[in-house]
mmCIF file of C-alpha atoms in Angstrom:
data_model
loop_
_atom_site.group_PDB
_atom_site.id
_atom_site.type_symbol
_atom_site.label_atom_id
_atom_site.label_comp_id
_atom_site.label_asym_id
_atom_site.label_seq_id
_atom_site.Cartn_x
_atom_site.Cartn_y
_atom_site.Cartn_z
ATOM 1 C CA MET A 1 0.000 0.000 0.000
ATOM 2 C CA GLN A 2 1.269 3.454 -0.903
ATOM 3 C CA ARG A 3 1.893 5.594 2.137
ATOM 4 C CA ALA A 4 0.570 9.152 2.108
ATOM 5 C CA THR A 5 2.791 12.224 2.063
ATOM 6 C CA THR A 6 2.514 14.330 5.212
ATOM 7 C CA ALA A 7 1.741 18.032 4.858
ATOM 8 C CA ALA A 8 1.983 19.639 8.288
ATOM 9 C CA SER A 9 0.280 22.793 9.463
ATOM 10 C CA THR A 10 0.208 24.205 12.976
ATOM 11 C CA LEU A 11 -2.788 25.430 14.979
ATOM 12 C CA VAL A 12 -2.896 27.040 18.401
ATOM 13 C CA VAL A 13 -5.584 27.048 21.051
ATOM 14 C CA VAL A 14 -7.570 30.236 21.497
ATOM 15 C CA ALA A 15 -9.870 31.823 24.060
ATOM 16 C CA SER A 16 -13.286 30.570 25.070
ATOM 17 C CA LEU A 17 -16.217 31.407 22.765
ATOM 18 C CA ALA A 18 -19.828 30.240 22.522
ATOM 19 C CA PHE A 19 -21.798 28.269 19.940
ATOM 20 C CA CYS A 20 -24.172 30.944 18.840
ATOM 21 C CA ALA A 21 -22.402 34.297 18.960
ATOM 22 C CA PRO A 22 -18.613 33.996 18.801
ATOM 23 C CA SER A 23 -16.581 37.182 19.050
ATOM 24 C CA VAL A 24 -13.932 37.122 16.331
ATOM 25 C CA ALA A 25 -11.831 39.527 18.364
ATOM 26 C CA ASP A 26 -11.396 36.794 20.973
ATOM 27 C CA ALA A 27 -10.156 34.212 18.469
ATOM 28 C CA SER A 28 -6.488 33.924 17.568
ATOM 29 C CA ALA A 29 -5.903 33.415 13.863
ATOM 30 C CA VAL A 30 -3.873 30.326 13.085
ATOM 31 C CA ASP A 31 -2.240 28.739 10.078
ATOM 32 C CA ASP A 32 -3.827 29.349 6.671
ATOM 33 C CA GLY A 33 -6.741 31.334 8.061
ATOM 34 C CA ILE A 34 -7.978 28.709 10.557
ATOM 35 C CA GLU A 35 -9.099 29.334 14.147
ATOM 36 C CA LEU A 36 -9.584 26.953 17.034
ATOM 37 C CA VAL A 37 -12.222 28.143 19.502
ATOM 38 C CA THR A 38 -13.042 26.848 22.981
ATOM 39 C CA VAL A 39 -16.802 26.292 23.290
ATOM 40 C CA THR A 40 -16.830 24.637 26.733
ATOM 41 C CA SER A 41 -14.082 23.908 29.259
ATOM 42 C CA GLY A 42 -13.914 22.099 32.593
ATOM 43 C CA LEU A 43 -15.198 18.724 31.346
ATOM 44 C CA GLU A 44 -13.690 15.691 33.100
ATOM 45 C CA HIS A 45 -12.270 13.294 30.513
ATOM 46 C CA PRO A 46 -15.005 13.848 27.908
ATOM 47 C CA TRP A 47 -15.267 10.872 25.543
ATOM 48 C CA GLY A 48 -18.158 11.128 23.078
ATOM 49 C CA MET A 49 -20.617 13.689 21.732
ATOM 50 C CA ALA A 50 -23.856 13.787 19.756
ATOM 51 C CA PHE A 51 -25.534 16.899 18.371
ATOM 52 C CA MET A 52 -29.263 17.203 18.976
ATOM 53 C CA PRO A 53 -31.627 18.712 16.367
ATOM 54 C CA ASP A 54 -31.802 22.013 18.265
ATOM 55 C CA GLY A 55 -28.002 22.486 18.078
ATOM 56 C CA ARG A 56 -27.267 21.520 21.672
ATOM 57 C CA VAL A 57 -24.822 18.679 22.183
ATOM 58 C CA LEU A 58 -24.782 15.673 24.501
ATOM 59 C CA VAL A 59 -21.309 14.959 25.911
ATOM 60 C CA THR A 60 -20.186 11.976 27.987
ATOM 61 C CA GLU A 61 -17.578 12.221 30.739
ATOM 62 C CA ARG A 62 -15.706 8.986 31.394
ATOM 63 C CA PRO A 63 -16.296 8.963 35.212
ATOM 64 C CA GLY A 64 -19.999 8.385 34.443
ATOM 65 C CA ARG A 65 -21.688 11.704 33.690
ATOM 66 C CA LEU A 66 -23.773 12.737 30.673
ATOM 67 C CA ARG A 67 -24.282 16.466 30.146
ATOM 68 C CA ILE A 68 -26.054 18.768 27.710
ATOM 69 C CA ILE A 69 -23.977 21.657 26.368
ATOM 70 C CA ASP A 70 -26.267 24.595 25.607
ATOM 71 C CA ARG A 71 -25.853 26.746 22.501
ATOM 72 C CA ASP A 72 -24.147 29.355 24.678
ATOM 73 C CA GLY A 73 -21.471 26.781 25.601
ATOM 74 C CA LYS A 74 -22.702 26.232 29.152
ATOM 75 C CA ALA A 75 -22.517 22.658 30.463
ATOM 76 C CA GLY A 76 -25.667 21.582 32.264
ATOM 77 C CA PRO A 77 -25.847 19.401 35.395
ATOM 78 C CA PRO A 78 -25.354 15.630 35.063
ATOM 79 C CA ILE A 79 -28.362 13.941 33.483
ATOM 80 C CA ALA A 80 -30.130 11.529 35.825
ATOM 81 C CA GLY A 81 -30.750 7.899 34.922
ATOM 82 C CA VAL A 82 -27.340 7.060 33.428
ATOM 83 C CA PRO A 83 -26.454 3.394 34.141
ATOM 84 C CA VAL A 84 -23.829 2.588 36.776
ATOM 85 C CA VAL A 85 -20.400 2.488 35.122
ATOM 86 C CA GLU A 86 -17.076 1.076 36.228
ATOM 87 C CA ALA A 87 -14.663 3.945 35.623
ATOM 88 C CA VAL A 88 -11.406 2.012 35.738
ATOM 89 C CA LYS A 89 -8.340 2.976 33.676
ATOM 90 C CA GLN A 90 -9.685 3.239 30.075
ATOM 91 C CA GLY A 91 -13.204 2.240 31.112
ATOM 92 C CA GLY A 92 -16.209 4.303 32.086
ATOM 93 C CA LEU A 93 -18.963 6.136 30.228
ATOM 94 C CA LEU A 94 -17.844 6.065 26.605
ATOM 95 C CA ASP A 95 -19.815 6.929 23.470
ATOM 96 C CA VAL A 96 -23.266 8.453 22.968
ATOM 97 C CA ALA A 97 -25.541 8.298 19.937
ATOM 98 C CA LEU A 98 -29.035 9.478 19.058
ATOM 99 C CA ASP A 99 -31.680 7.248 17.551
ATOM 100 C CA PRO A 100 -32.281 8.084 13.860
ATOM 101 C CA ALA A 101 -35.836 9.028 14.894
ATOM 102 C CA PHE A 102 -34.681 11.018 17.948
ATOM 103 C CA ALA A 103 -36.794 14.049 16.984
ATOM 104 C CA THR A 104 -39.908 11.980 17.723
ATOM 105 C CA ASN A 105 -38.822 9.197 20.100
ATOM 106 C CA ARG A 106 -36.057 10.999 22.093
ATOM 107 C CA LEU A 107 -34.026 7.767 22.425
ATOM 108 C CA VAL A 108 -30.373 8.102 23.475
ATOM 109 C CA TYR A 109 -27.850 5.234 23.330
ATOM 110 C CA LEU A 110 -24.836 4.939 25.639
ATOM 111 C CA ALA A 111 -21.790 2.658 25.452
ATOM 112 C CA TYR A 112 -20.137 2.109 28.808
ATOM 113 C CA THR A 113 -18.071 -0.202 30.987
ATOM 114 C CA GLU A 114 -20.539 -2.229 33.039
ATOM 115 C CA PRO A 115 -19.504 -3.953 36.294
ATOM 116 C CA ARG A 116 -20.542 -7.597 36.157
ATOM 117 C CA GLU A 117 -19.968 -10.931 37.798
ATOM 118 C CA GLY A 118 -16.543 -12.103 36.661
ATOM 119 C CA GLY A 119 -15.259 -8.606 35.906
ATOM 120 C CA ASN A 120 -16.640 -5.995 33.531
ATOM 121 C CA GLY A 121 -17.382 -5.436 29.859
ATOM 122 C CA THR A 122 -18.692 -3.008 27.291
ATOM 123 C CA SER A 123 -22.469 -2.673 27.301
ATOM 124 C CA VAL A 124 -24.985 -0.542 25.419
ATOM 125 C CA ALA A 125 -28.087 0.915 27.054
ATOM 126 C CA ARG A 126 -30.804 3.183 25.738
ATOM 127 C CA GLY A 127 -33.312 5.482 27.376
ATOM 128 C CA VAL A 128 -35.676 8.336 26.579
ATOM 129 C CA LEU A 129 -34.338 11.837 27.224
ATOM 130 C CA GLU A 130 -36.908 13.853 29.167
ATOM 131 C CA ARG A 131 -35.565 17.273 30.150
ATOM 132 C CA ASP A 132 -32.553 16.426 32.338
ATOM 133 C CA SER A 133 -33.240 12.701 32.844
ATOM 134 C CA LEU A 134 -33.034 9.415 30.971
ATOM 135 C CA VAL A 135 -36.118 7.323 31.654
ATOM 136 C CA GLY A 136 -36.996 3.746 30.816
ATOM 137 C CA VAL A 137 -33.319 2.828 30.539
ATOM 138 C CA GLN A 138 -32.635 -0.736 29.386
ATOM 139 C CA VAL A 139 -29.470 -2.603 28.428
ATOM 140 C CA ILE A 140 -29.767 -3.818 24.833
ATOM 141 C CA PHE A 141 -26.302 -5.375 24.380
ATOM 142 C CA ARG A 142 -23.515 -6.837 26.517
ATOM 143 C CA GLN A 143 -20.071 -7.818 25.254
ATOM 144 C CA GLN A 144 -19.321 -11.417 26.262
ATOM 145 C CA PRO A 145 -17.535 -12.777 28.157
ATOM 146 C CA ALA A 146 -16.910 -10.382 31.028
ATOM 147 C CA MET A 147 -13.236 -10.072 31.974
ATOM 148 C CA GLN A 148 -11.090 -8.587 34.692
ATOM 149 C CA GLY A 149 -9.145 -5.501 33.642
ATOM 150 C CA GLY A 150 -9.351 -1.903 32.574
ATOM 151 C CA TYR A 151 -8.183 -1.807 28.951
ATOM 152 C CA HIS A 152 -9.442 -1.982 25.362
ATOM 153 C CA PHE A 153 -13.199 -1.514 25.700
ATOM 154 C CA GLY A 154 -13.790 0.175 22.292
ATOM 155 C CA SER A 155 -16.391 1.656 21.903
ATOM 156 C CA ARG A 156 -18.094 3.728 19.227
ATOM 157 C CA LEU A 157 -21.770 3.686 18.294
ATOM 158 C CA VAL A 158 -22.828 4.290 14.667
ATOM 159 C CA PHE A 159 -26.254 3.854 13.068
ATOM 160 C CA ASP A 160 -26.300 2.685 9.472
ATOM 161 C CA ARG A 161 -28.718 4.015 6.883
ATOM 162 C CA GLY A 162 -31.207 1.261 7.681
ATOM 163 C CA GLY A 163 -31.325 2.123 11.370
ATOM 164 C CA ARG A 164 -29.115 -0.761 12.525
ATOM 165 C CA LEU A 165 -26.561 -0.016 15.216
ATOM 166 C CA PHE A 166 -22.848 -0.815 14.910
ATOM 167 C CA VAL A 167 -20.982 -1.251 18.207
ATOM 168 C CA THR A 168 -17.176 -1.421 18.145
ATOM 169 C CA LEU A 169 -15.564 -3.636 20.790
ATOM 170 C CA GLY A 170 -11.967 -4.015 21.960
ATOM 171 C CA ASP A 171 -10.036 -7.184 22.709
ATOM 172 C CA ARG A 172 -9.819 -6.281 26.424
ATOM 173 C CA ASN A 173 -6.021 -6.721 26.136
ATOM 174 C CA VAL A 174 -6.161 -9.947 28.162
ATOM 175 C CA GLY A 175 -8.546 -11.515 25.624
ATOM 176 C CA ARG A 176 -6.633 -10.838 22.426
ATOM 177 C CA ALA A 177 -6.631 -14.471 21.190
ATOM 178 C CA GLN A 178 -10.452 -14.481 21.253
ATOM 179 C CA ALA A 179 -10.545 -11.741 18.612
ATOM 180 C CA GLN A 180 -10.040 -14.552 16.056
ATOM 181 C CA THR A 181 -12.856 -16.824 17.241
ATOM 182 C CA LEU A 182 -16.551 -16.300 16.552
ATOM 183 C CA ASP A 183 -18.085 -17.664 19.759
ATOM 184 C CA ASN A 184 -17.613 -14.364 21.649
ATOM 185 C CA THR A 185 -17.706 -10.621 21.060
ATOM 186 C CA ILE A 186 -14.122 -9.871 22.114
ATOM 187 C CA GLY A 187 -12.291 -7.861 19.444
ATOM 188 C CA LYS A 188 -15.359 -7.595 17.225
ATOM 189 C CA ILE A 189 -17.652 -5.093 15.596
ATOM 190 C CA VAL A 190 -21.272 -6.105 16.064
ATOM 191 C CA ARG A 191 -24.447 -4.965 14.300
ATOM 192 C CA ILE A 192 -27.772 -5.044 16.107
ATOM 193 C CA ASN A 193 -31.226 -3.595 15.699
ATOM 194 C CA SER A 194 -32.061 -0.556 17.800
ATOM 195 C CA ASP A 195 -33.783 -2.782 20.378
ATOM 196 C CA GLY A 196 -30.830 -5.196 20.597
ATOM 197 C CA SER A 197 -32.267 -7.911 18.368
ATOM 198 C CA ILE A 198 -30.263 -9.374 15.479
ATOM 199 C CA PRO A 199 -30.684 -8.218 11.848
ATOM 200 C CA PRO A 200 -31.360 -11.269 9.664
ATOM 201 C CA ASP A 201 -28.841 -10.143 7.012
ATOM 202 C CA ASN A 202 -25.818 -10.142 9.364
ATOM 203 C CA PRO A 203 -22.985 -12.203 7.846
ATOM 204 C CA PHE A 204 -22.846 -14.983 10.464
ATOM 205 C CA VAL A 205 -26.565 -15.541 10.983
ATOM 206 C CA GLY A 206 -27.198 -19.289 10.825
ATOM 207 C CA ARG A 207 -23.536 -20.282 10.993
ATOM 208 C CA GLU A 208 -22.876 -22.908 13.624
ATOM 209 C CA GLY A 209 -20.479 -21.797 16.353
ATOM 210 C CA ALA A 210 -20.690 -18.113 15.415
ATOM 211 C CA LEU A 211 -22.601 -15.377 17.242
ATOM 212 C CA PRO A 212 -25.133 -13.803 14.858
ATOM 213 C CA GLU A 213 -24.505 -10.238 16.040
ATOM 214 C CA ILE A 214 -20.898 -10.256 14.737
ATOM 215 C CA TRP A 215 -20.267 -8.057 11.694
ATOM 216 C CA SER A 216 -16.439 -8.285 11.536
ATOM 217 C CA TYR A 217 -13.628 -9.672 13.681
ATOM 218 C CA GLY A 218 -9.896 -9.554 14.368
ATOM 219 C CA HIS A 219 -9.989 -6.045 15.876
ATOM 220 C CA ARG A 220 -7.734 -4.767 18.656
ATOM 221 C CA ASN A 221 -9.357 -1.606 20.013
ATOM 222 C CA VAL A 222 -11.617 0.365 17.676
ATOM 223 C CA GLN A 223 -12.132 3.909 18.978
ATOM 224 C CA GLY A 224 -13.245 5.694 15.822
ATOM 225 C CA ALA A 225 -16.112 4.801 13.472
ATOM 226 C CA ALA A 226 -18.233 6.573 10.864
ATOM 227 C CA LEU A 227 -20.350 5.858 7.796
ATOM 228 C CA HIS A 228 -18.823 6.744 4.446
ATOM 229 C CA PRO A 229 -20.964 9.631 3.110
ATOM 230 C CA VAL A 230 -21.164 8.192 -0.435
ATOM 231 C CA THR A 231 -21.284 4.421 -0.001
ATOM 232 C CA GLY A 232 -22.874 4.221 3.444
ATOM 233 C CA GLU A 233 -20.277 1.608 4.444
ATOM 234 C CA LEU A 234 -18.797 1.541 7.931
ATOM 235 C CA TRP A 235 -15.208 2.753 8.278
ATOM 236 C CA ALA A 236 -13.262 2.456 11.534
ATOM 237 C CA ASN A 237 -9.866 3.151 13.009
ATOM 238 C CA GLU A 238 -8.192 1.161 15.727
ATOM 239 C CA HIS A 239 -5.169 1.280 17.972
ATOM 240 C CA GLY A 240 -2.229 -0.867 17.014
ATOM 241 C CA PRO A 241 0.275 -2.071 19.600
ATOM 242 C CA LYS A 242 3.618 -0.226 19.311
ATOM 243 C CA GLY A 243 3.008 1.135 15.840
ATOM 244 C CA GLY A 244 0.384 -0.090 13.425
ATOM 245 C CA ASP A 245 -2.663 2.104 14.058
ATOM 246 C CA GLU A 246 -5.115 1.306 11.239
ATOM 247 C CA LEU A 247 -7.919 2.849 9.191
ATOM 248 C CA ASN A 248 -10.221 0.130 7.846
ATOM 249 C CA ARG A 249 -13.151 -0.143 5.481
ATOM 250 C CA VAL A 250 -15.247 -2.549 7.530
ATOM 251 C CA LEU A 251 -16.937 -5.121 5.310
ATOM 252 C CA PRO A 252 -19.341 -7.816 6.549
ATOM 253 C CA GLY A 253 -17.783 -11.082 7.649
ATOM 254 C CA ARG A 254 -14.184 -9.971 7.110
ATOM 255 C CA ASN A 255 -11.194 -10.740 9.339
ATOM 256 C CA TYR A 256 -9.017 -7.701 10.151
ATOM 257 C CA GLY A 257 -6.123 -9.737 11.458
ATOM 258 C CA TRP A 258 -5.495 -9.019 15.121
ATOM 259 C CA PRO A 259 -3.558 -10.601 16.790
ATOM 260 C CA VAL A 260 -2.297 -12.739 13.882
ATOM 261 C CA VAL A 261 -0.819 -9.844 11.902
ATOM 262 C CA SER A 262 0.033 -6.202 12.565
ATOM 263 C CA TYR A 263 2.204 -3.428 11.166
ATOM 264 C CA GLY A 264 3.294 -2.766 14.758
ATOM 265 C CA VAL A 265 5.300 -4.709 17.316
ATOM 266 C CA GLU A 266 4.715 -5.661 20.942
ATOM 267 C CA TYR A 267 5.391 -2.957 23.545
ATOM 268 C CA SER A 268 8.333 -5.130 24.605
ATOM 269 C CA GLY A 269 9.721 -4.830 21.083
ATOM 270 C CA GLY A 270 8.889 -8.418 20.173
ATOM 271 C CA LYS A 271 7.709 -9.178 16.654
ATOM 272 C CA ILE A 272 4.027 -9.884 15.993
ATOM 273 C CA SER A 273 4.264 -10.779 12.308
ATOM 274 C CA ASP A 274 6.521 -10.390 9.264
ATOM 275 C CA SER A 275 3.803 -8.532 7.377
ATOM 276 C CA GLY A 276 0.794 -6.387 8.210
ATOM 277 C CA THR A 277 -1.531 -8.676 6.327
ATOM 278 C CA ALA A 278 -1.892 -12.270 5.134
ATOM 279 C CA PRO A 279 -4.179 -14.405 2.956
ATOM 280 C CA GLY A 280 -7.749 -14.261 4.196
ATOM 281 C CA ILE A 281 -7.166 -11.035 6.134
ATOM 282 C CA GLU A 282 -8.510 -7.669 5.044
ATOM 283 C CA PRO A 283 -5.636 -5.151 4.713
ATOM 284 C CA PRO A 284 -5.994 -1.673 6.198
ATOM 285 C CA VAL A 285 -6.746 1.253 3.921
ATOM 286 C CA HIS A 286 -4.082 3.251 5.776
ATOM 287 C CA TYR A 287 -1.794 2.686 8.732
ATOM 288 C CA TRP A 288 0.550 4.646 10.971
ATOM 289 C CA VAL A 289 4.066 3.663 12.053
ATOM 290 C CA PRO A 290 4.802 5.060 14.567
ATOM 291 C CA SER A 291 1.323 5.190 16.073
ATOM 292 C CA ILE A 292 -0.508 8.468 16.622
ATOM 293 C CA ALA A 293 -2.911 6.798 19.134
ATOM 294 C CA ILE A 294 -6.040 7.386 17.110
ATOM 295 C CA SER A 295 -9.504 8.119 18.481
ATOM 296 C CA GLY A 296 -12.573 9.457 16.714
ATOM 297 C CA LEU A 297 -13.365 9.434 12.987
ATOM 298 C CA MET A 298 -15.424 11.784 10.832
ATOM 299 C CA PHE A 299 -15.956 12.288 7.082
ATOM 300 C CA TYR A 300 -16.394 15.981 6.330
ATOM 301 C CA THR A 301 -19.383 16.941 4.150
ATOM 302 C CA GLY A 302 -19.944 20.578 5.183
ATOM 303 C CA GLU A 303 -19.598 23.927 3.418
ATOM 304 C CA ARG A 304 -17.399 25.814 5.921
ATOM 305 C CA PHE A 305 -14.212 24.187 4.567
ATOM 306 C CA PRO A 306 -14.919 23.543 0.858
ATOM 307 C CA ALA A 307 -11.403 22.240 0.155
ATOM 308 C CA TRP A 308 -11.824 19.594 2.858
ATOM 309 C CA ARG A 309 -15.092 18.067 1.612
ATOM 310 C CA GLY A 310 -14.747 14.307 1.324
ATOM 311 C CA SER A 311 -11.742 14.171 3.656
ATOM 312 C CA ALA A 312 -11.653 12.026 6.773
ATOM 313 C CA PHE A 313 -10.558 13.488 10.110
ATOM 314 C CA VAL A 314 -8.937 11.393 12.848
ATOM 315 C CA GLY A 315 -8.083 12.494 16.399
ATOM 316 C CA GLY A 316 -4.764 11.710 18.035
ATOM 317 C CA LEU A 317 -4.383 10.997 21.760
ATOM 318 C CA LYS A 318 -0.681 10.661 22.550
ATOM 319 C CA SER A 319 0.184 12.625 19.398
ATOM 320 C CA GLN A 320 -2.212 15.467 20.396
ATOM 321 C CA GLN A 321 -3.125 16.060 16.767
ATOM 322 C CA LEU A 322 -5.956 16.186 14.293
ATOM 323 C CA VAL A 323 -5.172 14.334 11.066
ATOM 324 C CA ARG A 324 -6.862 15.008 7.720
ATOM 325 C CA LEU A 325 -6.848 12.243 5.113
ATOM 326 C CA ARG A 326 -7.593 13.010 1.454
ATOM 327 C CA PHE A 327 -8.835 10.192 -0.790
ATOM 328 C CA ASP A 328 -8.831 9.082 -4.379
ATOM 329 C CA GLY A 329 -11.694 6.613 -4.245
ATOM 330 C CA ASP A 330 -10.891 4.368 -1.273
ATOM 331 C CA ARG A 331 -7.150 5.129 -1.384
ATOM 332 C CA VAL A 332 -5.513 7.683 0.922
ATOM 333 C CA VAL A 333 -3.390 10.032 -1.202
ATOM 334 C CA GLU A 334 -2.520 12.757 1.313
ATOM 335 C CA GLU A 335 -2.143 13.022 5.082
ATOM 336 C CA GLU A 336 -2.154 16.461 6.694
ATOM 337 C CA ARG A 337 -1.194 16.835 10.360
ATOM 338 C CA LEU A 338 -3.097 19.618 12.141
ATOM 339 C CA LEU A 339 -2.625 20.890 15.720
ATOM 340 C CA ARG A 340 1.038 19.836 15.719
ATOM 341 C CA GLY A 341 2.588 21.281 18.868
ATOM 342 C CA GLY A 342 -0.219 23.799 19.406
ATOM 343 C CA LEU A 343 -2.938 21.941 21.272
ATOM 344 C CA LYS A 344 -1.035 19.936 23.924
ATOM 345 C CA GLU A 345 -4.204 17.984 24.719
ATOM 346 C CA ARG A 346 -5.416 14.507 23.732
ATOM 347 C CA VAL A 347 -8.020 14.575 20.958
ATOM 348 C CA ARG A 348 -10.621 11.958 21.891
ATOM 349 C CA ASP A 349 -13.488 12.632 19.485
ATOM 350 C CA VAL A 350 -14.062 14.594 16.272
ATOM 351 C CA GLU A 351 -17.478 15.388 14.794
ATOM 352 C CA GLN A 352 -19.029 17.666 12.205
ATOM 353 C CA GLY A 353 -21.604 19.960 13.775
ATOM 354 C CA PRO A 354 -24.938 20.857 12.156
ATOM 355 C CA ASP A 355 -23.420 24.287 11.440
ATOM 356 C CA GLY A 356 -20.698 22.726 9.252
ATOM 357 C CA TYR A 357 -17.844 23.437 11.670
ATOM 358 C CA ILE A 358 -15.563 20.721 13.043
ATOM 359 C CA TYR A 359 -15.818 19.960 16.773
ATOM 360 C CA LEU A 360 -13.276 18.192 18.983
ATOM 361 C CA LEU A 361 -13.292 16.778 22.509
ATOM 362 C CA THR A 362 -10.028 16.773 24.446
ATOM 363 C CA ASP A 363 -9.572 13.919 26.895
ATOM 364 C CA GLU A 364 -8.073 15.644 29.946
ATOM 365 C CA GLU A 365 -8.960 16.122 33.612
ATOM 366 C CA THR A 366 -10.169 19.554 32.513
ATOM 367 C CA GLY A 367 -11.120 18.666 28.957
ATOM 368 C CA ARG A 368 -12.720 20.924 26.404
ATOM 369 C CA LEU A 369 -15.210 21.047 23.563
ATOM 370 C CA LEU A 370 -13.467 22.919 20.735
ATOM 371 C CA ARG A 371 -14.602 24.296 17.378
ATOM 372 C CA LEU A 372 -12.415 24.529 14.278
ATOM 373 C CA GLN A 373 -13.523 27.316 11.956
ATOM 374 C CA PRO A 374 -12.246 29.607 9.175
ATOM 375 C CA ALA A 375 -10.609 32.713 10.649
ATOM 376 C CA GLY A 376 -12.961 35.668 10.915
ATOM 377 C CA LYS A 377 -15.951 33.729 9.561
ATOM 378 C CA PRO A 378 -18.185 32.643 12.468
#
């Protein structure tokens, strides 16, 4: 696979502004006419966000809180009714998604680390948002088996165009070998109906020894997922070990290789494989060596940045970057590193807002919701 050429540009963090009436005088211009604006600060390890039809945004905080950010940038009190989470190491309250019919049914979906007998695991619950509470909350999916530990939970939530829900699941670190077997949901991406039932067209329905909710397997720790705006296919990015972060086009029934092959090596330096792929294994569309510690994935379709339409944006945790990928069909032909040296915060999630701007969450003890916008053009 041809590696992309890196074109670096630098952004710096600017003063706090609001959603609805930003003051351009308060925003520092950055490279090539771009500004980065703080919408909300003081969030504790924010992890996922979902924009509501009225422009407000739901944000999760990993310790177990769900908040609504008003259009003036003010964070509301914690929403009642959130399930009990086990906030251990990488675990806690993770992603949030709205039902495709949210405007009428007000259903909100949460991915989180659930304490269970035998350890913990990623679960998905849904409930109806009524003012500042979730009501009628029910768990619709549980990753199996539960395991002891605090690593590699996933977990992004993405609805496809038919209203089915993709849930990305990590290998739990201690369960890596099970990513290659189909009798569990360790190291898998699953696809379920909005009530937790199984779509009849899933690839392993009716196959003996395979769980019918599985969509794809051989994943390490998928923390970014989005639908391709043209094809409607699921794309996802996942953490490699030491090196080997991947961007994948996630096709039904395919094996993505972990832990059989990887472009990275063990943290000890030991070799995982001689190649990043092998017969019967789906190769990544793009990979990073060294790793940037990816999290969050978004395809840009807005009008605020016309030159970026069709590009994918990926957050970087350890690298503290935002990466733009330009495509020719399904092939990455350019990689642009944004925020290099200017942000100094871990980028956990990246989304396009209903206003066409790009929004980021920074995963810090005092994390922020940020907006990327053209300079002087609120």
